[in-house]
PDB file of C-alpha atoms in Angstrom:
ATOM      1  CA  MET K 171      87.720  27.290  36.198  1.00 44.00           C
ATOM      2  CA  GLN K 172      86.138  24.904  33.864  1.00 45.00           C
ATOM      3  CA  GLU K 173      82.917  26.906  34.010  1.00 45.00           C
ATOM      4  CA  ALA K 174      84.770  30.013  33.099  1.00 44.00           C
ATOM      5  CA  THR K 175      86.382  28.168  30.058  1.00 46.00           C
ATOM      6  CA  ALA K 176      83.043  26.933  29.018  1.00 45.00           C
ATOM      7  CA  THR K 177      81.462  30.364  29.183  1.00 46.00           C
ATOM      8  CA  SER K 178      84.209  31.919  27.112  1.00 45.00           C
ATOM      9  CA  GLN K 179      83.951  29.258  24.590  1.00 46.00           C
ATOM     10  CA  SER K 180      80.129  29.642  24.377  1.00 45.00           C
ATOM     11  CA  THR K 181      80.271  33.475  24.075  1.00 45.00           C
ATOM     12  CA  SER K 182      83.125  33.642  21.595  1.00 47.00           C
ATOM     13  CA  PRO K 183      82.272  32.891  17.980  1.00 47.00           C
ATOM     14  CA  SER K 184      83.537  29.599  16.615  1.00 45.00           C
ATOM     15  CA  ARG K 185      86.086  29.350  13.820  1.00 42.00           C
ATOM     16  CA  PHE K 186      83.329  28.199  11.533  1.00 37.00           C
ATOM     17  CA  GLU K 187      81.068  31.133  12.538  1.00 43.00           C
ATOM     18  CA  GLN K 188      83.939  33.541  11.935  1.00 45.00           C
ATOM     19  CA  GLN K 189      84.345  32.233   8.552  1.00 44.00           C
ATOM     20  CA  ALA K 190      80.624  32.302   7.636  1.00 43.00           C
ATOM     21  CA  CYS K 191      80.377  36.028   8.678  1.00 44.00           C
ATOM     22  CA  PRO K 192      83.160  37.857   7.183  1.00 46.00           C
ATOM     23  CA  ALA K 193      83.389  41.742   7.057  1.00 44.00           C
ATOM     24  CA  GLU K 194      82.164  41.831   3.659  1.00 45.00           C
ATOM     25  CA  GLU K 195      78.832  40.243   4.849  1.00 47.00           C
ATOM     26  CA  VAL K 196      78.498  42.619   7.654  1.00 42.00           C
ATOM     27  CA  ASP K 197      78.743  45.555   5.117  1.00 49.00           C
ATOM     28  CA  LEU K 198      76.103  43.913   2.981  1.00 43.00           C
ATOM     29  CA  ARG K 199      73.826  43.509   5.872  1.00 49.00           C
ATOM     30  CA  SER K 200      74.264  47.215   6.695  1.00 47.00           C
ATOM     31  CA  ALA K 201      73.504  48.152   2.972  1.00 45.00           C
ATOM     32  CA  GLU K 202      70.456  46.127   3.057  1.00 49.00           C
ATOM     33  CA  LYS K 203      69.148  48.203   5.872  1.00 48.00           C
ATOM     34  CA  ALA K 204      69.157  51.396   3.589  1.00 49.00           C
ATOM     35  CA  PRO K 205      65.584  52.868   3.086  1.00 53.00           C
ATOM     36  CA  GLN K 206      64.776  51.362  -0.161  1.00 57.00           C
ATOM     37  CA  SER K 207      61.510  53.360  -0.455  1.00 63.00           C
ATOM     38  CA  ARG K 208      63.663  56.602  -0.326  1.00 60.00           C
ATOM     39  CA  ILE K 209      66.048  55.336  -3.020  1.00 57.00           C
ATOM     40  CA  GLU K 210      62.983  54.546  -5.258  1.00 65.00           C
ATOM     41  CA  ASP K 211      61.696  58.094  -4.597  1.00 66.00           C
ATOM     42  CA  VAL K 212      64.933  59.647  -5.634  1.00 61.00           C
ATOM     43  CA  THR K 213      65.312  57.561  -8.630  1.00 65.00           C
ATOM     44  CA  ARG K 214      61.738  58.342  -9.743  1.00 68.00           C
ATOM     45  CA  GLU K 215      62.444  62.003  -9.185  1.00 68.00           C
ATOM     46  CA  LEU K 216      65.565  62.025 -11.268  1.00 64.00           C
ATOM     47  CA  LYS K 217      63.759  60.119 -14.013  1.00 66.00           C
ATOM     48  CA  HIS K 218      61.046  62.829 -14.060  1.00 67.00           C
ATOM     49  CA  VAL K 219      63.574  65.745 -14.065  1.00 61.00           C
ATOM     50  CA  LEU K 220      65.875  64.272 -16.852  1.00 60.00           C
ATOM     51  CA  ALA K 221      62.781  63.399 -18.966  1.00 63.00           C
ATOM     52  CA  LYS K 222      61.796  67.045 -19.191  1.00 58.00           C
ATOM     53  CA  PRO K 223      62.808  68.874 -22.445  1.00 55.00           C
ATOM     54  CA  MET K 224      65.734  71.235 -21.923  1.00 49.00           C
ATOM     55  CA  SER K 225      63.588  74.259 -22.696  1.00 48.00           C
ATOM     56  CA  LEU K 226      61.315  73.549 -19.803  1.00 46.00           C
ATOM     57  CA  GLU K 227      64.202  73.990 -17.414  1.00 54.00           C
ATOM     58  CA  LEU K 228      64.969  77.570 -18.694  1.00 66.00           C
ATOM     59  CA  ASP K 229      62.976  80.731 -17.833  1.00 71.00           C
ATOM     60  CA  ASN K 230      61.899  82.159 -21.221  1.00 78.00           C
ATOM     61  CA  ALA K 231      59.088  84.232 -19.828  1.00 86.00           C
ATOM     62  CA  PRO K 232      59.231  87.928 -20.680  1.00 91.00           C
ATOM     63  CA  CYS K 233      60.695  90.317 -18.156  1.00 93.00           C
ATOM     64  CA  TYR K 234      58.439  92.472 -15.872  1.00 95.00           C
ATOM     65  CA  PHE K 235      59.035  95.217 -13.660  1.00 96.00           C
ATOM     66  CA  PRO K 236      57.582  95.026 -10.026  1.00 96.00           C
ATOM     67  CA  TYR K 237      54.014  96.261 -10.524  1.00 96.00           C
ATOM     68  CA  GLN K 238      54.491  99.127  -8.129  1.00 96.00           C
ATOM     69  CA  ALA K 239      57.356 100.368 -10.598  1.00 97.00           C
ATOM     70  CA  GLN K 240      55.108  99.709 -13.543  1.00 97.00           C
ATOM     71  CA  HIS K 241      52.187 101.723 -12.164  1.00 97.00           C
ATOM     72  CA  LEU K 242      54.508 104.447 -11.023  1.00 97.00           C
ATOM     73  CA  VAL K 243      55.769 104.710 -14.744  1.00 97.00           C
ATOM     74  CA  LEU K 244      52.376 104.583 -16.301  1.00 97.00           C
ATOM     75  CA  THR K 245      50.625 106.926 -14.022  1.00 97.00           C
ATOM     76  CA  THR K 246      53.550 109.470 -14.321  1.00 97.00           C
ATOM     77  CA  THR K 247      53.342 109.216 -18.143  1.00 98.00           C
ATOM     78  CA  GLN K 248      49.567 109.621 -18.109  1.00 97.00           C
ATOM     79  CA  ARG K 249      49.903 112.760 -15.885  1.00 97.00           C
ATOM     80  CA  LEU K 250      52.548 114.296 -18.176  1.00 97.00           C
ATOM     81  CA  LEU K 251      50.443 113.696 -21.361  1.00 98.00           C
ATOM     82  CA  GLU K 252      47.398 115.068 -19.634  1.00 97.00           C
ATOM     83  CA  GLU K 253      49.279 118.188 -18.839  1.00 97.00           C
ATOM     84  CA  SER K 254      50.712 118.321 -22.356  1.00 97.00           C
ATOM     85  CA  CYS K 255      47.163 118.023 -23.739  1.00 97.00           C
ATOM     86  CA  PHE K 256      45.847 120.723 -21.596  1.00 97.00           C
ATOM     87  CA  ALA K 257      48.625 123.092 -22.401  1.00 96.00           C
ATOM     88  CA  PHE K 258      48.174 122.445 -26.254  1.00 97.00           C
ATOM     89  CA  LEU K 259      44.457 123.104 -26.018  1.00 96.00           C
ATOM     90  CA  VAL K 260      44.931 126.408 -24.148  1.00 96.00           C
ATOM     91  CA  ARG K 261      46.973 127.590 -27.150  1.00 94.00           C
ATOM     92  CA  CYS K 262      44.758 126.119 -29.776  1.00 94.00           C
ATOM     93  CA  LEU K 263      41.316 126.307 -28.243  1.00 95.00           C
ATOM     94  CA  PRO K 264      41.202 128.866 -25.456  1.00 95.00           C
ATOM     95  CA  ASP K 265      37.593 129.569 -25.806  1.00 94.00           C
ATOM     96  CA  LEU K 266      36.710 126.018 -25.331  1.00 94.00           C
ATOM     97  CA  ILE K 267      38.799 125.775 -22.146  1.00 95.00           C
ATOM     98  CA  ARG K 268      37.255 128.982 -20.758  1.00 95.00           C
ATOM     99  CA  ASP K 269      33.706 128.165 -21.684  1.00 95.00           C
ATOM    100  CA  ARG K 270      33.805 124.745 -20.031  1.00 94.00           C
ATOM    101  CA  LYS K 271      35.825 126.130 -17.008  1.00 95.00           C
ATOM    102  CA  TRP K 272      38.570 123.742 -17.171  1.00 95.00           C
ATOM    103  CA  GLU K 273      41.158 125.164 -14.831  1.00 94.00           C
ATOM    104  CA  CYS K 274      43.775 122.450 -14.930  1.00 95.00           C
ATOM    105  CA  ALA K 275      44.881 119.113 -16.628  1.00 95.00           C
ATOM    106  CA  ALA K 276      43.403 117.046 -13.878  1.00 94.00           C
ATOM    107  CA  VAL K 277      39.796 118.008 -14.681  1.00 96.00           C
ATOM    108  CA  LEU K 278      39.805 115.275 -17.493  1.00 95.00           C
ATOM    109  CA  GLU K 279      41.364 111.940 -17.940  1.00 95.00           C
ATOM    110  CA  LEU K 280      43.893 111.262 -20.752  1.00 96.00           C
ATOM    111  CA  HIS K 281      41.278 109.486 -23.011  1.00 95.00           C
ATOM    112  CA  ASN K 282      38.939 112.513 -22.809  1.00 96.00           C
ATOM    113  CA  TRP K 283      41.602 114.730 -24.014  1.00 96.00           C
ATOM    114  CA  LEU K 284      42.327 112.539 -26.831  1.00 96.00           C
ATOM    115  CA  GLU K 285      38.614 112.566 -27.863  1.00 95.00           C
ATOM    116  CA  ILE K 286      38.801 116.340 -28.184  1.00 95.00           C
ATOM    117  CA  LEU K 287      42.169 116.347 -30.063  1.00 96.00           C
ATOM    118  CA  VAL K 288      40.819 113.794 -32.665  1.00 94.00           C
ATOM    119  CA  ASP K 289      37.230 115.477 -32.857  1.00 95.00           C
ATOM    120  CA  PRO K 290      36.619 116.493 -36.505  1.00 94.00           C
ATOM    121  CA  GLN K 291      34.865 119.662 -35.431  1.00 94.00           C
ATOM    122  CA  TRP K 292      38.214 120.993 -33.877  1.00 93.00           C
ATOM    123  CA  LYS K 293      40.424 119.702 -36.736  1.00 91.00           C
ATOM    124  CA  ALA K 294      40.699 123.082 -38.373  1.00 92.00           C
ATOM    125  CA  PHE K 295      42.093 124.653 -35.068  1.00 93.00           C
ATOM    126  CA  ILE K 296      44.248 121.693 -34.101  1.00 94.00           C
ATOM    127  CA  GLU K 297      46.106 120.255 -37.144  1.00 92.00           C
ATOM    128  CA  PRO K 298      47.873 123.598 -37.974  1.00 93.00           C
ATOM    129  CA  ASN K 299      49.511 123.510 -34.522  1.00 94.00           C
ATOM    130  CA  LEU K 300      50.681 120.018 -34.635  1.00 95.00           C
ATOM    131  CA  ALA K 301      54.259 119.061 -35.662  1.00 94.00           C
ATOM    132  CA  ARG K 302      52.868 116.498 -37.885  1.00 93.00           C
ATOM    133  CA  PRO K 303      49.441 114.473 -38.095  1.00 92.00           C
ATOM    134  CA  PHE K 304      48.734 112.005 -35.338  1.00 94.00           C
ATOM    135  CA  ALA K 305      49.872 108.256 -36.149  1.00 94.00           C
ATOM    136  CA  THR K 306      47.210 105.793 -35.479  1.00 93.00           C
ATOM    137  CA  GLY K 307      49.614 103.412 -33.561  1.00 95.00           C
ATOM    138  CA  VAL K 308      50.714 106.267 -31.333  1.00 96.00           C
ATOM    139  CA  LEU K 309      47.187 107.230 -30.401  1.00 96.00           C
ATOM    140  CA  HIS K 310      46.299 103.471 -29.668  1.00 97.00           C
ATOM    141  CA  ASP K 311      49.368 103.323 -27.352  1.00 97.00           C
ATOM    142  CA  VAL K 312      48.381 106.498 -25.546  1.00 97.00           C
ATOM    143  CA  ARG K 313      44.919 105.105 -24.826  1.00 96.00           C
ATOM    144  CA  THR K 314      46.713 101.841 -23.577  1.00 97.00           C
ATOM    145  CA  ILE K 315      48.723 103.874 -21.149  1.00 97.00           C
ATOM    146  CA  ARG K 316      45.552 105.129 -19.452  1.00 93.00           C
ATOM    147  CA  HIS K 317      43.747 101.683 -19.527  1.00 94.00           C
ATOM    148  CA  ALA K 318      46.803  99.854 -18.178  1.00 94.00           C
ATOM    149  CA  ALA K 319      47.071 102.427 -15.421  1.00 92.00           C
ATOM    150  CA  VAL K 320      43.441 102.521 -14.511  1.00 91.00           C
ATOM    151  CA  TYR K 321      42.645  98.918 -14.788  1.00 93.00           C
ATOM    152  CA  ARG K 322      45.941  97.804 -13.254  1.00 92.00           C
ATOM    153  CA  THR K 323      46.910  95.619 -16.144  1.00 91.00           C
ATOM    154  CA  PRO K 324      50.161  93.608 -15.671  1.00 94.00           C
ATOM    155  CA  THR K 325      52.422  94.701 -18.657  1.00 96.00           C
ATOM    156  CA  THR K 326      55.772  93.322 -19.787  1.00 96.00           C
ATOM    157  CA  ALA K 327      58.851  95.516 -19.310  1.00 96.00           C
ATOM    158  CA  SER K 328      59.399  95.760 -23.033  1.00 96.00           C
ATOM    159  CA  ALA K 329      55.780  96.708 -23.559  1.00 97.00           C
ATOM    160  CA  VAL K 330      55.955  99.403 -20.867  1.00 97.00           C
ATOM    161  CA  GLY K 331      59.007 100.860 -22.753  1.00 97.00           C
ATOM    162  CA  GLN K 332      57.032 100.840 -25.950  1.00 97.00           C
ATOM    163  CA  LEU K 333      54.285 102.784 -24.446  1.00 98.00           C
ATOM    164  CA  VAL K 334      56.637 105.514 -23.082  1.00 98.00           C
ATOM    165  CA  GLN K 335      58.225 105.637 -26.471  1.00 97.00           C
ATOM    166  CA  SER K 336      54.839 106.263 -27.937  1.00 98.00           C
ATOM    167  CA  ALA K 337      54.223 108.902 -25.329  1.00 98.00           C
ATOM    168  CA  VAL K 338      57.425 110.670 -26.394  1.00 98.00           C
ATOM    169  CA  GLN K 339      56.241 110.683 -29.893  1.00 97.00           C
ATOM    170  CA  PHE K 340      52.781 111.995 -28.798  1.00 98.00           C
ATOM    171  CA  ALA K 341      54.469 114.808 -26.930  1.00 97.00           C
ATOM    172  CA  GLY K 342      56.456 115.683 -30.120  1.00 96.00           C
ATOM    173  CA  PHE K 343      53.189 115.868 -32.082  1.00 96.00           C
ATOM    174  CA  LEU K 344      51.988 118.523 -29.625  1.00 97.00           C
ATOM    175  CA  GLN K 345      55.323 120.327 -29.707  1.00 95.00           C
ATOM    176  CA  ASP K 346      55.454 120.261 -25.948  1.00 95.00           C
ATOM    177  CA  ASN K 347      59.291 120.549 -25.256  1.00 96.00           C
ATOM    178  CA  ARG K 348      59.090 120.369 -21.594  1.00 95.00           C
ATOM    179  CA  CYS K 349      56.992 117.166 -21.587  1.00 96.00           C
ATOM    180  CA  LEU K 350      59.083 115.715 -24.388  1.00 96.00           C
ATOM    181  CA  SER K 351      62.293 116.218 -22.384  1.00 97.00           C
ATOM    182  CA  GLN K 352      60.976 114.494 -19.261  1.00 97.00           C
ATOM    183  CA  LEU K 353      59.487 111.652 -21.392  1.00 97.00           C
ATOM    184  CA  GLU K 354      62.659 111.164 -23.115  1.00 97.00           C
ATOM    185  CA  GLN K 355      64.564 110.876 -20.011  1.00 97.00           C
ATOM    186  CA  LEU K 356      62.220 108.390 -18.537  1.00 97.00           C
ATOM    187  CA  ARG K 357      62.246 106.213 -21.831  1.00 97.00           C
ATOM    188  CA  SER K 358      66.063 106.331 -21.821  1.00 97.00           C
ATOM    189  CA  GLY K 359      66.249 105.139 -18.242  1.00 97.00           C
ATOM    190  CA  LEU K 360      63.638 102.471 -18.747  1.00 97.00           C
ATOM    191  CA  HIS K 361      65.641 101.249 -21.788  1.00 96.00           C
ATOM    192  CA  ILE K 362      68.828 100.802 -19.945  1.00 96.00           C
ATOM    193  CA  GLN K 363      66.856  98.797 -17.101  1.00 96.00           C
ATOM    194  CA  ILE K 364      65.054  96.624 -19.651  1.00 96.00           C
ATOM    195  CA  ARG K 365      68.304  95.669 -21.462  1.00 95.00           C
ATOM    196  CA  GLN K 366      70.010  94.897 -18.096  1.00 95.00           C
ATOM    197  CA  MET K 367      67.149  92.612 -17.138  1.00 93.00           C
ATOM    198  CA  GLU K 368      67.082  90.809 -20.407  1.00 92.00           C
ATOM    199  CA  LYS K 369      70.838  90.411 -20.364  1.00 92.00           C
ATOM    200  CA  THR K 370      70.886  89.070 -16.925  1.00 91.00           C
ATOM    201  CA  LYS K 371      68.133  86.574 -17.805  1.00 88.00           C
ATOM    202  CA  ARG K 372      70.052  85.442 -20.966  1.00 88.00           C
ATOM    203  CA  GLU K 373      73.172  84.898 -18.874  1.00 88.00           C
ATOM    204  CA  ALA K 374      71.303  83.014 -16.228  1.00 86.00           C
ATOM    205  CA  ASN K 375      69.788  80.716 -18.868  1.00 82.00           C
ATOM    206  CA  LEU K 376      73.321  80.096 -20.472  1.00 84.00           C
ATOM    207  CA  ALA K 377      74.676  79.333 -17.090  1.00 85.00           C
ATOM    208  CA  MET K 378      71.816  76.916 -16.505  1.00 81.00           C
ATOM    209  CA  ILE K 379      72.374  75.128 -19.776  1.00 80.00           C
ATOM    210  CA  LYS K 380      75.934  74.785 -18.925  1.00 82.00           C
ATOM    211  CA  LYS K 381      75.261  73.368 -15.545  1.00 82.00           C
ATOM    212  CA  LEU K 382      72.635  70.955 -16.830  1.00 78.00           C
ATOM    213  CA  ASP K 383      75.067  69.753 -19.523  1.00 80.00           C
ATOM    214  CA  GLY K 384      77.616  69.105 -16.808  1.00 82.00           C
ATOM    215  CA  LEU K 385      75.047  67.283 -14.621  1.00 82.00           C
ATOM    216  CA  LEU K 386      74.085  65.094 -17.563  1.00 81.00           C
ATOM    217  CA  GLU K 387      77.801  64.422 -18.376  1.00 81.00           C
ATOM    218  CA  GLN K 388      78.374  63.413 -14.681  1.00 84.00           C
ATOM    219  CA  ARG K 389      75.099  61.222 -14.828  1.00 81.00           C
ATOM    220  CA  LYS K 390      76.460  59.417 -17.873  1.00 82.00           C
ATOM    221  CA  TYR K 391      79.851  58.681 -16.340  1.00 83.00           C
ATOM    222  CA  ALA K 392      78.247  57.730 -13.078  1.00 83.00           C
ATOM    223  CA  ILE K 393      75.929  55.129 -14.882  1.00 85.00           C
ATOM    224  CA  LEU K 394      79.026  53.775 -16.841  1.00 85.00           C
ATOM    225  CA  GLY K 395      80.937  53.532 -13.607  1.00 85.00           C
ATOM    226  CA  GLN K 396      78.010  51.694 -11.911  1.00 84.00           C
ATOM    227  CA  LYS K 397      77.812  49.211 -14.827  1.00 87.00           C
ATOM    228  CA  ARG K 398      81.621  48.723 -14.607  1.00 88.00           C
ATOM    229  CA  LEU K 399      81.518  48.170 -10.974  1.00 87.00           C
ATOM    230  CA  PHE K 400      78.664  45.658 -11.183  1.00 86.00           C
ATOM    231  CA  GLU K 401      80.650  43.704 -13.897  1.00 89.00           C
ATOM    232  CA  GLU K 402      83.667  43.699 -11.573  1.00 89.00           C
ATOM    233  CA  VAL K 403      81.623  42.524  -8.689  1.00 87.00           C
ATOM    234  CA  LYS K 404      79.941  39.782 -11.042  1.00 88.00           C
ATOM    235  CA  ALA K 405      83.441  38.616 -12.239  1.00 89.00           C
ATOM    236  CA  GLU K 406      84.772  38.533  -8.669  1.00 90.00           C
ATOM    237  CA  ALA K 407      81.765  36.535  -7.389  1.00 90.00           C
ATOM    238  CA  GLY K 408      82.162  34.067 -10.287  1.00 88.00           C
ATOM    239  CA  ARG K 409      86.049  33.694  -9.293  1.00 88.00           C
ATOM    240  CA  GLN K 410      84.952  33.159  -5.631  1.00 90.00           C
ATOM    241  CA  VAL K 411      82.353  30.554  -6.592  1.00 89.00           C
ATOM    242  CA  GLY K 412      84.847  28.681  -8.666  1.00 86.00           C
ATOM    243  CA  GLU K 413      87.354  28.576  -5.979  1.00 86.00           C
ATOM    244  CA  LEU K 414      84.586  27.432  -3.569  1.00 87.00           C
ATOM    245  CA  VAL K 415      83.617  24.632  -6.016  1.00 86.00           C
ATOM    246  CA  ASP K 416      87.260  23.583  -6.295  1.00 86.00           C
ATOM    247  CA  ARG K 417      87.599  23.448  -2.527  1.00 85.00           C
ATOM    248  CA  VAL K 418      84.582  21.544  -1.865  1.00 86.00           C
ATOM    249  CA  CYS K 419      84.263  19.234  -4.990  1.00 85.00           C
ATOM    250  CA  GLY K 420      87.878  19.105  -5.841  1.00 72.00           C
ATOM    251  CA  ARG K 421      88.774  17.858  -2.399  1.00 61.00           C
ATOM    252  CA  GLN K 422      86.049  15.117  -2.542  1.00 61.00           C
ATOM    253  CA  GLU K 423      87.390  14.235  -6.008  1.00 61.00           C
ATOM    254  CA  ASN K 424      90.833  13.668  -4.596  1.00 60.00           C
ATOM    255  CA  VAL K 425      89.483  11.518  -1.914  1.00 57.00           C
ATOM    256  CA  ASN K 426      87.700   9.336  -4.266  1.00 62.00           C
ATOM    257  CA  ASN K 427      90.771   9.112  -6.408  1.00 61.00           C
ATOM    258  CA  ASN K 428      92.841   7.914  -3.378  1.00 60.00           C
ATOM    259  CA  GLU K 429      90.305   5.368  -2.507  1.00 61.00           C
ATOM    260  CA  CYS K 430      90.440   4.111  -6.131  1.00 58.00           C
ATOM    261  CA  VAL K 431      94.185   3.814  -5.928  1.00 52.00           C
ATOM    262  CA  THR K 432      93.988   2.053  -2.609  1.00 56.00           C
ATOM    263  CA  LYS K 433      91.503  -0.461  -3.862  1.00 56.00           C
ATOM    264  CA  GLU K 434      93.620  -1.282  -6.972  1.00 56.00           C
ATOM    265  CA  MET K 435      96.569  -1.861  -4.712  1.00 56.00           C
ATOM    266  CA  VAL K 436      94.749  -4.254  -2.468  1.00 53.00           C
ATOM    267  CA  TYR K 437      94.761  -7.714  -3.635  1.00 48.00           C
ATOM    268  CA  ASP K 438      91.780  -9.930  -4.012  1.00 51.00           C
ATOM    269  CA  ALA K 439      91.644 -11.959  -0.828  1.00 50.00           C
ATOM    270  CA  SER K 440      89.540 -14.651  -2.471  1.00 49.00           C
ATOM    271  CA  SER K 441      92.068 -15.270  -5.343  1.00 51.00           C
ATOM    272  CA  ARG K 442      95.096 -14.280  -3.376  1.00 52.00           C
ATOM    273  CA  THR K 443      96.317 -12.334  -6.385  1.00 52.00           C
ATOM    274  CA  PHE K 444      97.283  -8.796  -6.996  1.00 49.00           C
ATOM    275  CA  PRO K 445      95.024  -7.025  -9.542  1.00 51.00           C
ATOM    276  CA  GLU K 446      97.879  -5.453 -11.472  1.00 51.00           C
ATOM    277  CA  SER K 447     100.453  -8.223 -11.678  1.00 50.00           C
ATOM    278  CA  GLY K 448      98.221 -11.316 -11.400  1.00 52.00           C
ATOM    279  CA  LEU K 449     100.746 -13.091  -9.062  1.00 49.00           C
ATOM    280  CA  VAL K 450      99.685 -15.445  -6.494  1.00 49.00           C
ATOM    281  CA  ALA K 451     100.388 -14.425  -2.910  1.00 47.00           C
TER     282      ALA K 451
END
């Protein structure tokens, strides 16, 4: 029985040990086991992200169609313009077409048809059949259509729309109503898609700005709350330390005061007199 009692006393924490390890200290010990390196990594990453200018967080790049769609638009436009050039030259220069045995539009590429249309030797036959003289910018864009299609050049969606718009104007110069109608429908559909893409991107950027502003506001309040909590913890620690000092040193001071009072009340054995009254015992 005595051994069991001794065992229970040895295994159970003493009153002093219970006071020395309160629940708060257990929580602190658990917190100390947190992966400090991970905390530092997250802090470093947050500082890096928040240090970036706001513009870097937004997608301000121009819109692009998927390349397959871009290539389809440009090659289709190129084919329609080649057919329009061939039909125009059949009307204006039938002898040239017959002599060179050009049976269809596919015998030459678009830039080759353009060379014939702007060749000064055919000017007298061509210009009277044009709706109006060729515009230099339109001719440049028509050549670009061929180059972008052949050399697979990535082109912004707005630039693709501009190229098709120039193709519409070129078909108008040649007075090819069938080609003009098809290209106009293509241009109109592309314009709708381009506007929709740009609108969606603008809305996404605005939503991102709003979200980032909210995160920055939350970060500000989180930092303020953290500082406030640290100040409260600091104040509470100061109060606890003050009480600790009062319990330890204040108790000792009371003991010393009691000893002093006792000594004053004890008479001097050698003189047989009380220190306060001076009377002889």
